[in-house]
Tab-separated table of C-alpha atoms in Angstrom:
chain	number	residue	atom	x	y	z
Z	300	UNK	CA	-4.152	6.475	21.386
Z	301	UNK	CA	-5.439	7.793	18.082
Z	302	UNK	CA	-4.137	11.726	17.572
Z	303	UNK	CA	-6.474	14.219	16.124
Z	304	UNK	CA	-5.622	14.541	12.559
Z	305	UNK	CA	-3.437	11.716	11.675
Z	306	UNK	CA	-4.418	9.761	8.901
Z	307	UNK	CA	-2.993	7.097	6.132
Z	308	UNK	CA	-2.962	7.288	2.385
Z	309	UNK	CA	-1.453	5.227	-0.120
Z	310	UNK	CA	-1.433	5.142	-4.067
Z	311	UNK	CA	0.115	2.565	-6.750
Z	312	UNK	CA	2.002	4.035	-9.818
Z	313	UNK	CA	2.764	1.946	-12.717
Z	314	UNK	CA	5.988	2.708	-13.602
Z	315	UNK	CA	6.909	0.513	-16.347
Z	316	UNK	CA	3.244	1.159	-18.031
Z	317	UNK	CA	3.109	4.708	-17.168
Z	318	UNK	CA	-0.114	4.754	-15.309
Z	319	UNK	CA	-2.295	4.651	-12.094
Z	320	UNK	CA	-2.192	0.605	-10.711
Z	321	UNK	CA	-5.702	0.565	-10.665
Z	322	UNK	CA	-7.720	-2.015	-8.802
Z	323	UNK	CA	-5.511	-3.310	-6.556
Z	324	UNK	CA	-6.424	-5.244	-3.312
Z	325	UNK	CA	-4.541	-3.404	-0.024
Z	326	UNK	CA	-4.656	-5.156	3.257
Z	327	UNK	CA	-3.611	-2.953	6.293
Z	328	UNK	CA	-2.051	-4.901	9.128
Z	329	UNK	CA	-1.345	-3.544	12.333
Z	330	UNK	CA	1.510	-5.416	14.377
Z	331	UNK	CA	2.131	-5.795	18.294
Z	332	UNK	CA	4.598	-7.963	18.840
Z	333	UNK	CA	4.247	-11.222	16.803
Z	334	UNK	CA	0.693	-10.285	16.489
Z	335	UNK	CA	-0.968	-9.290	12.895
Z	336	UNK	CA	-4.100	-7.959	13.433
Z	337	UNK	CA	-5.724	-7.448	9.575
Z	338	UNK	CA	-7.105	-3.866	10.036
Z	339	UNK	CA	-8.960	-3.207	6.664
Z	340	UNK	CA	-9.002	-4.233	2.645
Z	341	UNK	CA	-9.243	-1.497	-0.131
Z	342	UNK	CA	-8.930	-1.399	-3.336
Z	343	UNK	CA	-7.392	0.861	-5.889
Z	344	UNK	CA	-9.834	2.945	-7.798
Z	345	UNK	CA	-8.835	4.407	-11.844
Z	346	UNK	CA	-5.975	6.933	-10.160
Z	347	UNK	CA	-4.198	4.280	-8.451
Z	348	UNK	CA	-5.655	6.249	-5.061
Z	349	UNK	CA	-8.108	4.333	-2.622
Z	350	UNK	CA	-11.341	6.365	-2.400
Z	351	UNK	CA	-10.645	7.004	1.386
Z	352	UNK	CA	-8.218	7.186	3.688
Z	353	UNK	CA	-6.611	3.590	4.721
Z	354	UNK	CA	-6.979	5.449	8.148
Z	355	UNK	CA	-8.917	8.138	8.628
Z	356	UNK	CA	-8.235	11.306	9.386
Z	357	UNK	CA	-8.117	11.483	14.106
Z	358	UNK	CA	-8.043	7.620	13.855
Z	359	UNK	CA	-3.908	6.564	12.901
Z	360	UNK	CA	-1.985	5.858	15.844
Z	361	UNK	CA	1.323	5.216	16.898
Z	362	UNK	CA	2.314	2.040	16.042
Z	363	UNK	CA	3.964	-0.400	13.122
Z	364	UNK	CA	1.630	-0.648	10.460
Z	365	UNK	CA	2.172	-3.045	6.965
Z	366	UNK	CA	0.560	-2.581	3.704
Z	367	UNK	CA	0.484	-5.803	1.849
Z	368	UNK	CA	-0.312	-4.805	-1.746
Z	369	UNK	CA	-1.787	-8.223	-4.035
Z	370	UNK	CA	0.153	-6.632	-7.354
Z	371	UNK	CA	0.113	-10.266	-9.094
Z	372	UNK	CA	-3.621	-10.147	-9.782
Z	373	UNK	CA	-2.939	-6.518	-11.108
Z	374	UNK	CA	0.108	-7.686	-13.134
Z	375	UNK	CA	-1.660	-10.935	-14.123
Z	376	UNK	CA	-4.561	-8.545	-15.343
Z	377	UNK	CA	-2.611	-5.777	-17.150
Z	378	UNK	CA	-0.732	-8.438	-18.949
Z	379	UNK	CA	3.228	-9.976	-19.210
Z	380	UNK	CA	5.856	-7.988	-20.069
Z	381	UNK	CA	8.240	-9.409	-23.188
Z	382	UNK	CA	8.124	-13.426	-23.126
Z	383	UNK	CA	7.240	-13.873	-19.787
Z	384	UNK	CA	3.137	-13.657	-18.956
Z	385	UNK	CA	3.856	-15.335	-15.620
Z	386	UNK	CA	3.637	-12.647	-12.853
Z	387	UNK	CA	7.640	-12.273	-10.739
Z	388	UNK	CA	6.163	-10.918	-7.435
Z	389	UNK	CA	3.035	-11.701	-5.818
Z	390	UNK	CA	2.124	-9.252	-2.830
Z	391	UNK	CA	4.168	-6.463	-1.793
Z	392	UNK	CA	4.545	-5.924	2.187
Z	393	UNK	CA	5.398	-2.487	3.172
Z	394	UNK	CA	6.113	-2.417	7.309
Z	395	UNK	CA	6.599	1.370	8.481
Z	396	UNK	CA	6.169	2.615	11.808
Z	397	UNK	CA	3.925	5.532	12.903
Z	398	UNK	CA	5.922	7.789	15.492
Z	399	UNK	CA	3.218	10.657	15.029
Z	400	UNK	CA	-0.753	10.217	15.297
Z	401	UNK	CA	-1.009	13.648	14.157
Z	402	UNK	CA	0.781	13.385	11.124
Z	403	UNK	CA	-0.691	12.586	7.479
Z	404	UNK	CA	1.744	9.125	6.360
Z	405	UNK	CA	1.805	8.664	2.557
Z	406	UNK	CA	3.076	5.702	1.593
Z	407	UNK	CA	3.045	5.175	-2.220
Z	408	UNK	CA	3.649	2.102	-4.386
Z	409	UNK	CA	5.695	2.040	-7.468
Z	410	UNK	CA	5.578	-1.536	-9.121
Z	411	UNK	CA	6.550	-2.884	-12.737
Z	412	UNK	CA	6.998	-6.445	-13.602
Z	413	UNK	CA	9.888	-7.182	-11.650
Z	414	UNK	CA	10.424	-4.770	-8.929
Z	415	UNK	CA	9.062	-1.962	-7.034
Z	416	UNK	CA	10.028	0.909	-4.778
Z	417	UNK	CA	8.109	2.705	-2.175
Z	418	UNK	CA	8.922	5.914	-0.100
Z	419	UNK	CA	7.467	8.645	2.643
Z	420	UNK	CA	5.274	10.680	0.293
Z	421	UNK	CA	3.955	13.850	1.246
């Protein structure tokens, strides 16, 4: 059951670029079991932010959710790094669970060429 004021938000920071990961493709998964149900696709706009919520605000609800971020098109796009032009990572699942429907989850993206790191944001 969706709560009244939960919602999802994500962004993508470019760490080894220093800037937003603009235009990057998000697909929101919800799982149940071995079930992947494919929820909704965003994309990045110039602050690395999707325009919207991934879930709106009263609709997020308790449950494990996985944000599969397509950072080789953005990589491919922004460029290689050194000598190598050939993208390391392709997309980037993030699987969190949702104890809370009432609660705003943040759950940022910070890439470079050959790694990333994500986190609970606020």
């Amino acid at each position: 059951m969706a709560g009244p004021g939960g919602y999802l938000t994500t962004h993508v920071l470019d760490t080894a670029r220093g800037r937003p990961g603009r235009g990057i493709t998000i697909r929101l998964y919800r799982l149940e079991g071995d079930a992947r149900t494919l929820l909704s696709t965003v994309t990045t706009n110039d602050d690395g932010r999707t325009d919207a919520p991934v879930i709106a605000k009263g609709a997020l609800e308790v449950a494990i959710y996985e944000l599969v971020f397509d950072v080789a098109a953005y990589q491919d796009a922004a460029g290689g790094v050194g000598t190598d032009a050939t993208p390391f990572l392709e997309d980037v699942p993030i699987r969190f669970r949702v104890a809370d429907a009432d609660a705003h989850y943040h759950v940022p993206l910070l890439i470079s060429p050959f790694g990333y790191a994500t986190y609970r944001g606020s």
